[in-house]
Tab-separated table of N, CA, C and O in Angstrom:
chain	number	residue	atom	x	y	z
A	1	UNK	N	3.869	25.742	-1.967
A	1	UNK	CA	3.612	25.349	-0.603
A	1	UNK	C	3.526	23.824	-0.489
A	1	UNK	O	2.749	23.235	-1.258
A	2	UNK	N	4.247	23.200	0.420
A	2	UNK	CA	4.211	21.751	0.523
A	2	UNK	C	2.855	21.277	0.998
A	2	UNK	O	2.187	21.981	1.720
A	3	UNK	N	2.479	20.025	0.607
A	3	UNK	CA	1.195	19.505	1.100
A	3	UNK	C	1.164	19.323	2.579
A	3	UNK	O	2.151	19.069	3.198
A	4	UNK	N	0.006	19.474	3.144
A	4	UNK	CA	-0.203	19.272	4.564
A	4	UNK	C	-0.042	17.800	4.912
A	4	UNK	O	-0.971	17.008	4.633
A	5	UNK	N	1.083	17.415	5.496
A	5	UNK	CA	1.390	16.009	5.691
A	5	UNK	C	0.384	15.356	6.678
A	5	UNK	O	0.072	14.168	6.565
A	6	UNK	N	-0.253	16.167	7.509
A	6	UNK	CA	-1.220	15.609	8.451
A	6	UNK	C	-2.510	15.168	7.712
A	6	UNK	O	-3.311	14.431	8.286
A	7	UNK	N	-2.651	15.617	6.501
A	7	UNK	CA	-3.854	15.185	5.685
A	7	UNK	C	-3.572	14.056	4.754
A	7	UNK	O	-4.441	13.649	4.004
A	8	UNK	N	-2.367	13.573	4.787
A	8	UNK	CA	-1.950	12.486	3.875
A	8	UNK	C	-2.114	11.111	4.507
A	8	UNK	O	-1.992	10.982	5.711
A	9	UNK	N	-2.349	10.119	3.689
A	9	UNK	CA	-2.384	8.752	4.172
A	9	UNK	C	-1.718	7.865	3.126
A	9	UNK	O	-1.731	8.143	1.959
A	10	UNK	N	-1.143	6.806	3.638
A	10	UNK	CA	-0.494	5.751	2.764
A	10	UNK	C	-1.247	4.449	2.979
A	10	UNK	O	-1.434	4.075	4.163
A	11	UNK	N	-1.673	3.881	1.904
A	11	UNK	CA	-2.335	2.554	1.989
A	11	UNK	C	-1.446	1.560	1.303
A	11	UNK	O	-1.196	1.658	0.091
A	12	UNK	N	-0.921	0.559	2.070
A	12	UNK	CA	-0.107	-0.448	1.507
A	12	UNK	C	-1.044	-1.555	1.042
A	12	UNK	O	-1.738	-2.189	1.898
A	13	UNK	N	-1.106	-1.747	-0.270
A	13	UNK	CA	-2.108	-2.667	-0.822
A	13	UNK	C	-1.485	-3.938	-1.347
A	13	UNK	O	-0.551	-3.894	-2.113
A	14	UNK	N	-1.985	-5.088	-0.901
A	14	UNK	CA	-1.449	-6.372	-1.354
A	14	UNK	C	-2.612	-7.382	-1.590
A	14	UNK	O	-3.743	-7.060	-1.360
A	15	UNK	N	-2.164	-8.525	-2.006
A	15	UNK	CA	-3.134	-9.592	-2.395
A	15	UNK	C	-4.013	-10.032	-1.200
A	15	UNK	O	-5.242	-10.020	-1.259
A	16	UNK	N	-3.363	-10.498	-0.107
A	16	UNK	CA	-4.094	-11.027	0.983
A	16	UNK	C	-3.901	-12.502	1.113
A	16	UNK	O	-3.567	-13.184	0.149
A	17	UNK	N	-4.133	-13.057	2.325
A	17	UNK	CA	-3.975	-14.454	2.603
A	17	UNK	C	-4.746	-14.810	3.841
A	17	UNK	O	-4.934	-13.953	4.742
A	18	UNK	N	-5.202	-16.042	3.926
A	18	UNK	CA	-5.904	-16.445	5.167
A	18	UNK	C	-4.856	-16.657	6.268
A	18	UNK	O	-5.174	-16.650	7.467
A	19	UNK	N	-3.623	-16.836	5.936
A	19	UNK	CA	-2.544	-17.133	6.887
A	19	UNK	C	-2.105	-15.817	7.513
A	19	UNK	O	-1.504	-14.993	6.841
A	20	UNK	N	-2.329	-15.620	8.787
A	20	UNK	CA	-1.898	-14.373	9.453
A	20	UNK	C	-0.390	-14.113	9.398
A	20	UNK	O	0.046	-13.021	9.401
A	21	UNK	N	0.436	-15.171	9.286
A	21	UNK	CA	1.848	-14.986	9.178
A	21	UNK	C	2.219	-14.327	7.868
A	21	UNK	O	3.249	-13.619	7.796
A	22	UNK	N	1.445	-14.528	6.811
A	22	UNK	CA	1.705	-13.910	5.551
A	22	UNK	C	1.615	-12.405	5.641
A	22	UNK	O	2.357	-11.716	4.985
A	23	UNK	N	0.779	-11.886	6.480
A	23	UNK	CA	0.597	-10.474	6.623
A	23	UNK	C	1.741	-9.794	7.380
A	23	UNK	O	1.833	-8.527	7.338
A	24	UNK	N	2.527	-10.537	8.126
A	24	UNK	CA	3.547	-9.941	8.994
A	24	UNK	C	4.507	-8.949	8.290
A	24	UNK	O	4.768	-7.883	8.837
A	25	UNK	N	5.033	-9.322	7.058
A	25	UNK	CA	5.945	-8.350	6.435
A	25	UNK	C	5.258	-7.000	6.053
A	25	UNK	O	5.794	-5.941	6.205
A	26	UNK	N	3.992	-7.117	5.614
A	26	UNK	CA	3.226	-5.913	5.239
A	26	UNK	C	3.030	-5.029	6.545
A	26	UNK	O	3.187	-3.790	6.499
A	27	UNK	N	2.631	-5.702	7.570
A	27	UNK	CA	2.423	-4.987	8.858
A	27	UNK	C	3.701	-4.337	9.400
A	27	UNK	O	3.685	-3.297	9.986
A	28	UNK	N	4.770	-5.083	9.117
A	28	UNK	CA	6.115	-4.537	9.575
A	28	UNK	C	6.498	-3.304	8.821
A	28	UNK	O	7.063	-2.378	9.403
A	29	UNK	N	6.199	-3.238	7.536
A	29	UNK	CA	6.451	-2.054	6.729
A	29	UNK	C	5.586	-0.933	7.256
A	29	UNK	O	6.044	0.218	7.492
A	30	UNK	N	4.330	-1.158	7.528
A	30	UNK	CA	3.380	-0.150	8.070
A	30	UNK	C	3.922	0.360	9.429
A	30	UNK	O	3.928	1.611	9.631
A	31	UNK	N	4.336	-0.565	10.254
A	31	UNK	CA	4.874	-0.162	11.575
A	31	UNK	C	6.141	0.665	11.441
A	31	UNK	O	6.306	1.634	12.202
A	32	UNK	N	6.997	0.322	10.502
A	32	UNK	CA	8.219	1.114	10.322
A	32	UNK	C	7.934	2.527	9.811
A	32	UNK	O	8.487	3.495	10.244
A	33	UNK	N	6.915	2.647	8.978
A	33	UNK	CA	6.545	3.982	8.459
A	33	UNK	C	5.974	4.790	9.653
A	33	UNK	O	6.296	5.942	9.832
A	34	UNK	N	5.084	4.178	10.405
A	34	UNK	CA	4.461	4.814	11.569
A	34	UNK	C	5.508	5.231	12.582
A	34	UNK	O	5.374	6.271	13.265
A	35	UNK	N	6.522	4.439	12.768
A	35	UNK	CA	7.574	4.748	13.743
A	35	UNK	C	8.434	5.940	13.356
A	35	UNK	O	8.958	6.641	14.178
A	36	UNK	N	8.569	6.124	12.044
A	36	UNK	CA	9.385	7.255	11.534
A	36	UNK	C	8.750	8.589	11.841
A	36	UNK	O	9.375	9.561	12.077
A	37	UNK	N	7.390	8.603	11.799
A	37	UNK	CA	6.656	9.815	12.105
A	37	UNK	C	5.190	9.449	12.148
A	37	UNK	O	4.733	8.603	11.415
A	38	UNK	N	4.435	10.148	13.037
A	38	UNK	CA	3.057	9.723	13.140
A	38	UNK	C	2.179	10.170	11.905
A	38	UNK	O	1.102	9.664	11.733
A	39	UNK	N	2.739	11.056	11.124
A	39	UNK	CA	2.042	11.454	9.903
A	39	UNK	C	2.997	11.226	8.705
A	39	UNK	O	4.167	11.450	8.790
A	40	UNK	N	2.527	10.762	7.621
A	40	UNK	CA	1.114	10.504	7.288
A	40	UNK	C	0.588	9.220	7.967
A	40	UNK	O	1.347	8.397	8.403
A	41	UNK	N	-0.713	9.096	7.985
A	41	UNK	CA	-1.360	7.850	8.433
A	41	UNK	C	-0.911	6.719	7.558
A	41	UNK	O	-0.717	6.940	6.332
A	42	UNK	N	-0.755	5.544	8.053
A	42	UNK	CA	-0.493	4.374	7.223
A	42	UNK	C	-1.339	3.170	7.648
A	42	UNK	O	-1.502	2.905	8.826
A	43	UNK	N	-1.917	2.506	6.658
A	43	UNK	CA	-2.715	1.336	6.898
A	43	UNK	C	-2.415	0.298	5.844
A	43	UNK	O	-1.942	0.641	4.709
A	44	UNK	N	-2.705	-0.917	6.113
A	44	UNK	CA	-2.570	-2.015	5.138
A	44	UNK	C	-3.995	-2.298	4.627
A	44	UNK	O	-4.987	-2.113	5.310
A	45	UNK	N	-4.037	-2.765	3.345
A	45	UNK	CA	-5.288	-3.165	2.714
A	45	UNK	C	-5.052	-4.340	1.837
A	45	UNK	O	-3.968	-4.506	1.302
A	46	UNK	N	-6.079	-5.155	1.648
A	46	UNK	CA	-5.895	-6.410	0.900
A	46	UNK	C	-6.983	-6.595	-0.173
A	46	UNK	O	-8.144	-6.217	0.052
A	47	UNK	N	-6.567	-7.221	-1.259
A	47	UNK	CA	-7.504	-7.445	-2.365
A	47	UNK	C	-8.520	-8.517	-1.968
A	47	UNK	O	-9.703	-8.402	-2.279
A	48	UNK	N	-8.083	-9.548	-1.284
A	48	UNK	CA	-9.001	-10.633	-0.908
A	48	UNK	C	-8.403	-11.485	0.224
A	48	UNK	O	-7.241	-11.322	0.591
A	49	UNK	N	-9.237	-12.289	0.788
A	49	UNK	CA	-8.836	-13.343	1.791
A	49	UNK	C	-8.600	-12.799	3.179
A	49	UNK	O	-8.464	-13.571	4.100
A	50	UNK	N	-8.504	-11.549	3.397
A	50	UNK	CA	-8.325	-10.921	4.721
A	50	UNK	C	-8.773	-9.496	4.651
A	50	UNK	O	-8.937	-8.859	3.611
A	51	UNK	N	-8.960	-8.881	5.837
A	51	UNK	CA	-9.398	-7.534	5.978
A	51	UNK	C	-8.255	-6.653	6.500
A	51	UNK	O	-7.349	-7.122	7.131
A	52	UNK	N	-8.400	-5.372	6.232
A	52	UNK	CA	-9.456	-4.654	5.563
A	52	UNK	C	-9.280	-4.578	4.062
A	52	UNK	O	-8.152	-4.743	3.516
A	53	UNK	N	-10.370	-4.443	3.330
A	53	UNK	CA	-10.276	-4.231	1.896
A	53	UNK	C	-9.740	-2.809	1.614
A	53	UNK	O	-9.641	-1.979	2.534
A	54	UNK	N	-9.432	-2.527	0.372
A	54	UNK	CA	-8.990	-1.204	0.005
A	54	UNK	C	-10.011	-0.154	0.295
A	54	UNK	O	-9.755	0.920	0.853
A	55	UNK	N	-11.283	-0.475	0.014
A	55	UNK	CA	-12.369	0.451	0.275
A	55	UNK	C	-12.526	0.706	1.783
A	55	UNK	O	-12.668	1.893	2.182
A	56	UNK	N	-12.430	-0.307	2.596
A	56	UNK	CA	-12.535	-0.133	4.054
A	56	UNK	C	-11.385	0.655	4.625
A	56	UNK	O	-11.553	1.522	5.488
A	57	UNK	N	-10.152	0.304	4.181
A	57	UNK	CA	-8.968	1.016	4.678
A	57	UNK	C	-9.039	2.504	4.259
A	57	UNK	O	-8.727	3.380	5.053
A	58	UNK	N	-9.499	2.811	3.077
A	58	UNK	CA	-9.594	4.167	2.617
A	58	UNK	C	-10.682	4.923	3.386
A	58	UNK	O	-10.491	6.039	3.842
A	59	UNK	N	-11.774	4.278	3.635
A	59	UNK	CA	-12.845	4.878	4.433
A	59	UNK	C	-12.310	5.263	5.822
A	59	UNK	O	-12.643	6.326	6.367
A	60	UNK	N	-11.479	4.358	6.380
A	60	UNK	CA	-10.859	4.621	7.693
A	60	UNK	C	-10.023	5.884	7.729
A	60	UNK	O	-10.157	6.755	8.531
A	61	UNK	N	-9.102	6.051	6.728
A	61	UNK	CA	-8.249	7.161	6.743
A	61	UNK	C	-8.943	8.406	6.387
A	61	UNK	O	-8.594	9.526	6.909
A	62	UNK	N	-9.943	8.394	5.516
A	62	UNK	CA	-10.728	9.555	5.179
A	62	UNK	C	-11.481	10.003	6.402
A	62	UNK	O	-11.588	11.188	6.652
A	63	UNK	N	-12.038	9.042	7.115
A	63	UNK	CA	-12.807	9.437	8.362
A	63	UNK	C	-11.866	10.094	9.359
A	63	UNK	O	-12.379	10.886	10.184
A	64	UNK	N	-10.581	9.757	9.301
A	64	UNK	CA	-9.614	10.374	10.219
A	64	UNK	C	-9.028	11.654	9.633
A	64	UNK	O	-8.077	12.185	10.180
A	65	UNK	N	-9.542	12.163	8.523
A	65	UNK	CA	-9.145	13.423	8.012
A	65	UNK	C	-8.247	13.452	6.751
A	65	UNK	O	-7.880	14.501	6.273
A	66	UNK	N	-7.893	12.291	6.235
A	66	UNK	CA	-7.045	12.323	5.043
A	66	UNK	C	-7.749	12.900	3.807
A	66	UNK	O	-8.895	12.552	3.576
A	67	UNK	N	-7.028	13.751	3.139
A	67	UNK	CA	-7.574	14.310	1.888
A	67	UNK	C	-6.664	13.957	0.709
A	67	UNK	O	-6.974	14.246	-0.439
A	68	UNK	N	-5.529	13.322	0.973
A	68	UNK	CA	-4.587	12.812	-0.026
A	68	UNK	C	-4.254	11.408	0.327
A	68	UNK	O	-3.698	11.158	1.450
A	69	UNK	N	-4.505	10.447	-0.564
A	69	UNK	CA	-4.196	9.061	-0.286
A	69	UNK	C	-3.281	8.491	-1.347
A	69	UNK	O	-3.551	8.579	-2.501
A	70	UNK	N	-2.131	7.939	-0.887
A	70	UNK	CA	-1.228	7.282	-1.759
A	70	UNK	C	-1.396	5.797	-1.630
A	70	UNK	O	-1.271	5.268	-0.484
A	71	UNK	N	-1.695	5.115	-2.695
A	71	UNK	CA	-1.896	3.648	-2.658
A	71	UNK	C	-0.561	3.054	-3.166
A	71	UNK	O	-0.081	3.399	-4.273
A	72	UNK	N	0.061	2.160	-2.365
A	72	UNK	CA	1.319	1.548	-2.744
A	72	UNK	C	1.075	0.075	-3.020
A	72	UNK	O	0.835	-0.694	-2.089
A	73	UNK	N	1.081	-0.332	-4.277
A	73	UNK	CA	0.946	-1.748	-4.591
A	73	UNK	C	2.137	-2.526	-4.116
A	73	UNK	O	3.236	-2.367	-4.645
A	74	UNK	N	1.949	-3.388	-3.162
A	74	UNK	CA	3.044	-4.164	-2.609
A	74	UNK	C	3.204	-5.475	-3.320
A	74	UNK	O	3.163	-6.534	-2.759
A	75	UNK	N	3.421	-5.323	-4.630
A	75	UNK	CA	3.635	-6.483	-5.514
A	75	UNK	C	4.993	-6.421	-6.117
A	75	UNK	O	5.483	-5.301	-6.296
A	76	UNK	N	5.594	-7.569	-6.453
A	76	UNK	CA	6.888	-7.544	-7.044
A	76	UNK	C	6.868	-7.026	-8.505
A	76	UNK	O	7.844	-6.485	-8.987
A	77	UNK	N	5.739	-7.171	-9.113
A	77	UNK	CA	5.635	-6.685	-10.524
A	77	UNK	C	4.222	-6.215	-10.782
A	77	UNK	O	3.328	-6.385	-9.970
A	78	UNK	N	4.018	-5.660	-11.951
A	78	UNK	CA	2.724	-5.178	-12.409
A	78	UNK	C	1.996	-6.282	-13.063
A	78	UNK	O	1.900	-6.309	-14.343
A	79	UNK	N	1.485	-7.230	-12.316
A	79	UNK	CA	0.675	-8.323	-12.856
A	79	UNK	C	-0.772	-7.914	-12.989
A	79	UNK	O	-1.135	-6.730	-12.877
A	80	UNK	N	-1.590	-8.903	-13.089
A	80	UNK	CA	-3.071	-8.650	-13.338
A	80	UNK	C	-3.667	-7.808	-12.211
A	80	UNK	O	-4.457	-6.901	-12.480
A	81	UNK	N	-3.340	-8.091	-10.956
A	81	UNK	CA	-3.936	-7.337	-9.853
A	81	UNK	C	-3.587	-5.845	-9.892
A	81	UNK	O	-4.422	-5.012	-9.729
A	82	UNK	N	-2.307	-5.581	-10.131
A	82	UNK	CA	-1.909	-4.158	-10.241
A	82	UNK	C	-2.328	-3.476	-11.510
A	82	UNK	O	-2.613	-2.342	-11.567
A	83	UNK	N	-2.348	-4.233	-12.571
A	83	UNK	CA	-2.637	-3.726	-13.891
A	83	UNK	C	-4.139	-3.609	-14.194
A	83	UNK	O	-4.594	-2.649	-14.796
A	84	UNK	N	-4.971	-4.526	-13.683
A	84	UNK	CA	-6.405	-4.538	-13.970
A	84	UNK	C	-7.265	-4.264	-12.785
A	84	UNK	O	-8.181	-3.423	-12.811
A	85	UNK	N	-7.038	-5.055	-11.714
A	85	UNK	CA	-7.928	-4.923	-10.542
A	85	UNK	C	-7.798	-3.619	-9.827
A	85	UNK	O	-8.771	-2.917	-9.476
A	86	UNK	N	-6.538	-3.195	-9.555
A	86	UNK	CA	-6.340	-1.944	-8.796
A	86	UNK	C	-6.907	-0.698	-9.471
A	86	UNK	O	-7.536	0.095	-8.763
A	87	UNK	N	-6.662	-0.495	-10.742
A	87	UNK	CA	-7.286	0.686	-11.402
A	87	UNK	C	-8.808	0.766	-11.227
A	87	UNK	O	-9.355	1.832	-10.995
A	88	UNK	N	-9.472	-0.388	-11.290
A	88	UNK	CA	-10.955	-0.398	-11.098
A	88	UNK	C	-11.299	-0.044	-9.669
A	88	UNK	O	-12.265	0.727	-9.420
A	89	UNK	N	-10.543	-0.557	-8.711
A	89	UNK	CA	-10.834	-0.277	-7.292
A	89	UNK	C	-10.555	1.222	-7.029
A	89	UNK	O	-11.343	1.831	-6.307
A	90	UNK	N	-9.526	1.816	-7.609
A	90	UNK	CA	-9.227	3.202	-7.354
A	90	UNK	C	-10.293	4.070	-8.012
A	90	UNK	O	-10.676	5.107	-7.511
A	91	UNK	N	-10.746	3.664	-9.196
A	91	UNK	CA	-11.828	4.402	-9.887
A	91	UNK	C	-13.073	4.471	-8.932
A	91	UNK	O	-13.707	5.503	-8.787
A	92	UNK	N	-13.402	3.361	-8.243
A	92	UNK	CA	-14.503	3.304	-7.343
A	92	UNK	C	-14.229	4.248	-6.130
A	92	UNK	O	-15.159	4.959	-5.661
A	93	UNK	N	-12.977	4.247	-5.645
A	93	UNK	CA	-12.596	5.122	-4.537
A	93	UNK	C	-12.831	6.593	-4.935
A	93	UNK	O	-13.292	7.392	-4.104
A	94	UNK	N	-12.359	6.913	-6.123
A	94	UNK	CA	-12.492	8.339	-6.546
A	94	UNK	C	-13.978	8.761	-6.668
A	94	UNK	O	-14.296	9.899	-6.302
A	95	UNK	N	-14.842	7.801	-7.079
A	95	UNK	CA	-16.268	8.092	-7.170
A	95	UNK	C	-16.849	8.248	-5.755
A	95	UNK	O	-17.734	9.088	-5.523
A	96	UNK	N	-16.419	7.416	-4.843
A	96	UNK	CA	-16.922	7.394	-3.464
A	96	UNK	C	-16.402	8.572	-2.675
A	96	UNK	O	-17.156	9.151	-1.805
A	97	UNK	N	-15.173	8.985	-2.927
A	97	UNK	CA	-14.583	10.074	-2.125
A	97	UNK	C	-14.077	11.178	-3.136
A	97	UNK	O	-12.859	11.367	-3.347
A	98	UNK	N	-15.006	11.926	-3.737
A	98	UNK	CA	-14.587	12.926	-4.792
A	98	UNK	C	-13.723	14.033	-4.241
A	98	UNK	O	-13.018	14.703	-5.054
A	99	UNK	N	-13.721	14.304	-2.915
A	99	UNK	CA	-12.897	15.388	-2.407
A	99	UNK	C	-11.495	14.914	-1.992
A	99	UNK	O	-10.715	15.726	-1.402
A	100	UNK	N	-11.192	13.651	-2.276
A	100	UNK	CA	-9.893	13.116	-1.883
A	100	UNK	C	-9.040	12.925	-3.114
A	100	UNK	O	-9.525	12.442	-4.138
A	101	UNK	N	-7.778	13.300	-3.025
A	101	UNK	CA	-6.814	13.089	-4.119
A	101	UNK	C	-6.172	11.721	-3.970
A	101	UNK	O	-5.658	11.404	-2.867
A	102	UNK	N	-6.182	10.883	-5.007
A	102	UNK	CA	-5.582	9.597	-4.973
A	102	UNK	C	-4.385	9.509	-5.880
A	102	UNK	O	-4.431	10.048	-6.987
A	103	UNK	N	-3.323	8.966	-5.405
A	103	UNK	CA	-2.157	8.730	-6.217
A	103	UNK	C	-1.755	7.249	-6.064
A	103	UNK	O	-1.710	6.717	-4.918
A	104	UNK	N	-1.555	6.574	-7.147
A	104	UNK	CA	-1.164	5.147	-7.165
A	104	UNK	C	0.213	5.045	-7.609
A	104	UNK	O	0.577	5.436	-8.722
A	105	UNK	N	1.071	4.498	-6.776
A	105	UNK	CA	2.465	4.295	-7.128
A	105	UNK	C	2.614	3.038	-8.034
A	105	UNK	O	1.697	2.230	-8.086
A	106	UNK	N	3.726	2.883	-8.677
A	106	UNK	CA	3.992	1.670	-9.415
A	106	UNK	C	4.257	0.542	-8.401
A	106	UNK	O	4.536	0.778	-7.252
A	107	UNK	N	4.142	-0.714	-8.917
A	107	UNK	CA	4.416	-1.846	-7.989
A	107	UNK	C	5.746	-1.722	-7.368
A	107	UNK	O	6.723	-1.356	-7.953
A	108	UNK	N	5.760	-1.941	-6.074
A	108	UNK	CA	6.987	-1.671	-5.236
A	108	UNK	C	8.173	-2.440	-5.754
A	108	UNK	O	9.333	-1.966	-5.742
A	109	UNK	N	7.962	-3.650	-6.259
A	109	UNK	CA	9.075	-4.477	-6.761
A	109	UNK	C	9.722	-3.914	-8.040
A	109	UNK	O	10.788	-4.354	-8.415
A	110	UNK	N	9.046	-2.976	-8.703
A	110	UNK	CA	9.620	-2.406	-9.925
A	110	UNK	C	10.408	-1.130	-9.679
A	110	UNK	O	11.022	-0.578	-10.573
A	111	UNK	N	10.504	-0.752	-8.396
A	111	UNK	CA	11.319	0.431	-8.024
A	111	UNK	C	12.779	-0.066	-8.088
A	111	UNK	O	13.097	-1.066	-7.435
A	112	UNK	N	13.666	0.679	-8.756
A	112	UNK	CA	15.052	0.250	-8.856
A	112	UNK	C	15.763	0.028	-7.549
A	112	UNK	O	16.651	-0.762	-7.386
A	113	UNK	N	15.357	0.776	-6.511
A	113	UNK	CA	15.922	0.596	-5.146
A	113	UNK	C	15.531	-0.777	-4.617
A	113	UNK	O	16.358	-1.400	-3.934
A	114	UNK	N	14.307	-1.151	-4.843
A	114	UNK	CA	13.851	-2.480	-4.363
A	114	UNK	C	14.559	-3.565	-5.158
A	114	UNK	O	15.022	-4.594	-4.583
A	115	UNK	N	14.722	-3.396	-6.441
A	115	UNK	CA	15.469	-4.393	-7.255
A	115	UNK	C	16.891	-4.569	-6.746
A	115	UNK	O	17.392	-5.653	-6.625
A	116	UNK	N	17.547	-3.438	-6.487
A	116	UNK	CA	18.907	-3.451	-5.960
A	116	UNK	C	18.999	-4.153	-4.618
A	116	UNK	O	19.907	-4.919	-4.367
A	117	UNK	N	18.074	-3.884	-3.725
A	117	UNK	CA	18.046	-4.446	-2.431
A	117	UNK	C	17.818	-5.991	-2.510
A	117	UNK	O	18.492	-6.788	-1.861
A	118	UNK	N	16.876	-6.373	-3.383
A	118	UNK	CA	16.657	-7.819	-3.520
A	118	UNK	C	17.881	-8.505	-4.065
A	118	UNK	O	18.241	-9.639	-3.606
A	119	UNK	N	18.567	-7.909	-5.048
A	119	UNK	CA	19.810	-8.460	-5.576
A	119	UNK	C	20.853	-8.574	-4.514
A	119	UNK	O	21.597	-9.584	-4.417
A	120	UNK	N	20.995	-7.510	-3.656
A	120	UNK	CA	21.965	-7.503	-2.559
A	120	UNK	C	21.684	-8.682	-1.594
A	120	UNK	O	22.611	-9.420	-1.188
A	121	UNK	N	20.430	-8.804	-1.237
A	121	UNK	CA	20.065	-9.881	-0.280
A	121	UNK	C	20.332	-11.275	-0.879
A	121	UNK	O	20.855	-12.154	-0.220
A	122	UNK	N	19.967	-11.433	-2.192
A	122	UNK	CA	20.201	-12.717	-2.797
A	122	UNK	C	21.669	-13.088	-2.919
A	122	UNK	O	22.024	-14.296	-2.900
A	123	UNK	N	22.586	-12.125	-2.953
A	123	UNK	CA	23.950	-12.374	-3.131
A	123	UNK	C	24.719	-12.542	-1.780
A	123	UNK	O	25.894	-12.809	-1.763
A	124	UNK	N	24.016	-12.393	-0.670
A	124	UNK	CA	24.664	-12.568	0.623
A	124	UNK	C	25.137	-13.985	0.839
A	124	UNK	O	24.450	-14.929	0.405
A	125	UNK	N	26.294	-14.160	1.407
A	125	UNK	CA	26.793	-15.519	1.656
A	125	UNK	C	25.831	-16.239	2.723
A	125	UNK	O	25.213	-15.541	3.533
A	126	UNK	N	25.796	-17.522	2.628
A	126	UNK	CA	24.948	-18.255	3.606
A	126	UNK	C	25.343	-17.995	5.001
A	126	UNK	O	26.565	-17.857	5.355
A	127	UNK	N	24.399	-17.892	5.936
A	127	UNK	CA	24.604	-17.724	7.312
A	127	UNK	C	24.689	-19.116	7.993
A	127	UNK	O	23.755	-19.880	7.793
A	128	UNK	N	25.686	-19.382	8.707
A	128	UNK	CA	25.828	-20.690	9.373
A	128	UNK	C	25.564	-20.645	10.850
A	128	UNK	O	25.647	-19.818	11.574
């Protein structure tokens, strides 16, 4: 039986910045997911420098009924934040929300589709 999509949530997790323009691409990804279908819920979360934190974003989606949360590390590679910080944060989430299933994807930049897309963009001729 397929999982109840209305109980799923996606948390797009990134570093964070004080500059609101930095957040625009993350928020655009979230908006695109939300436009495709109202479920699953989708929110952005940040490690530092802006809100919401991963804990706050998770609290929000759980309060709205999510029982399955997929955390998507929006990093080009599995550096220190994805390799060390994120597992500790998710461990805290699991302790705080024991009835919620958490799944952490690999860093988005390591997905072969993303690698192919970045290569395609890099090879485009200059626009005049």
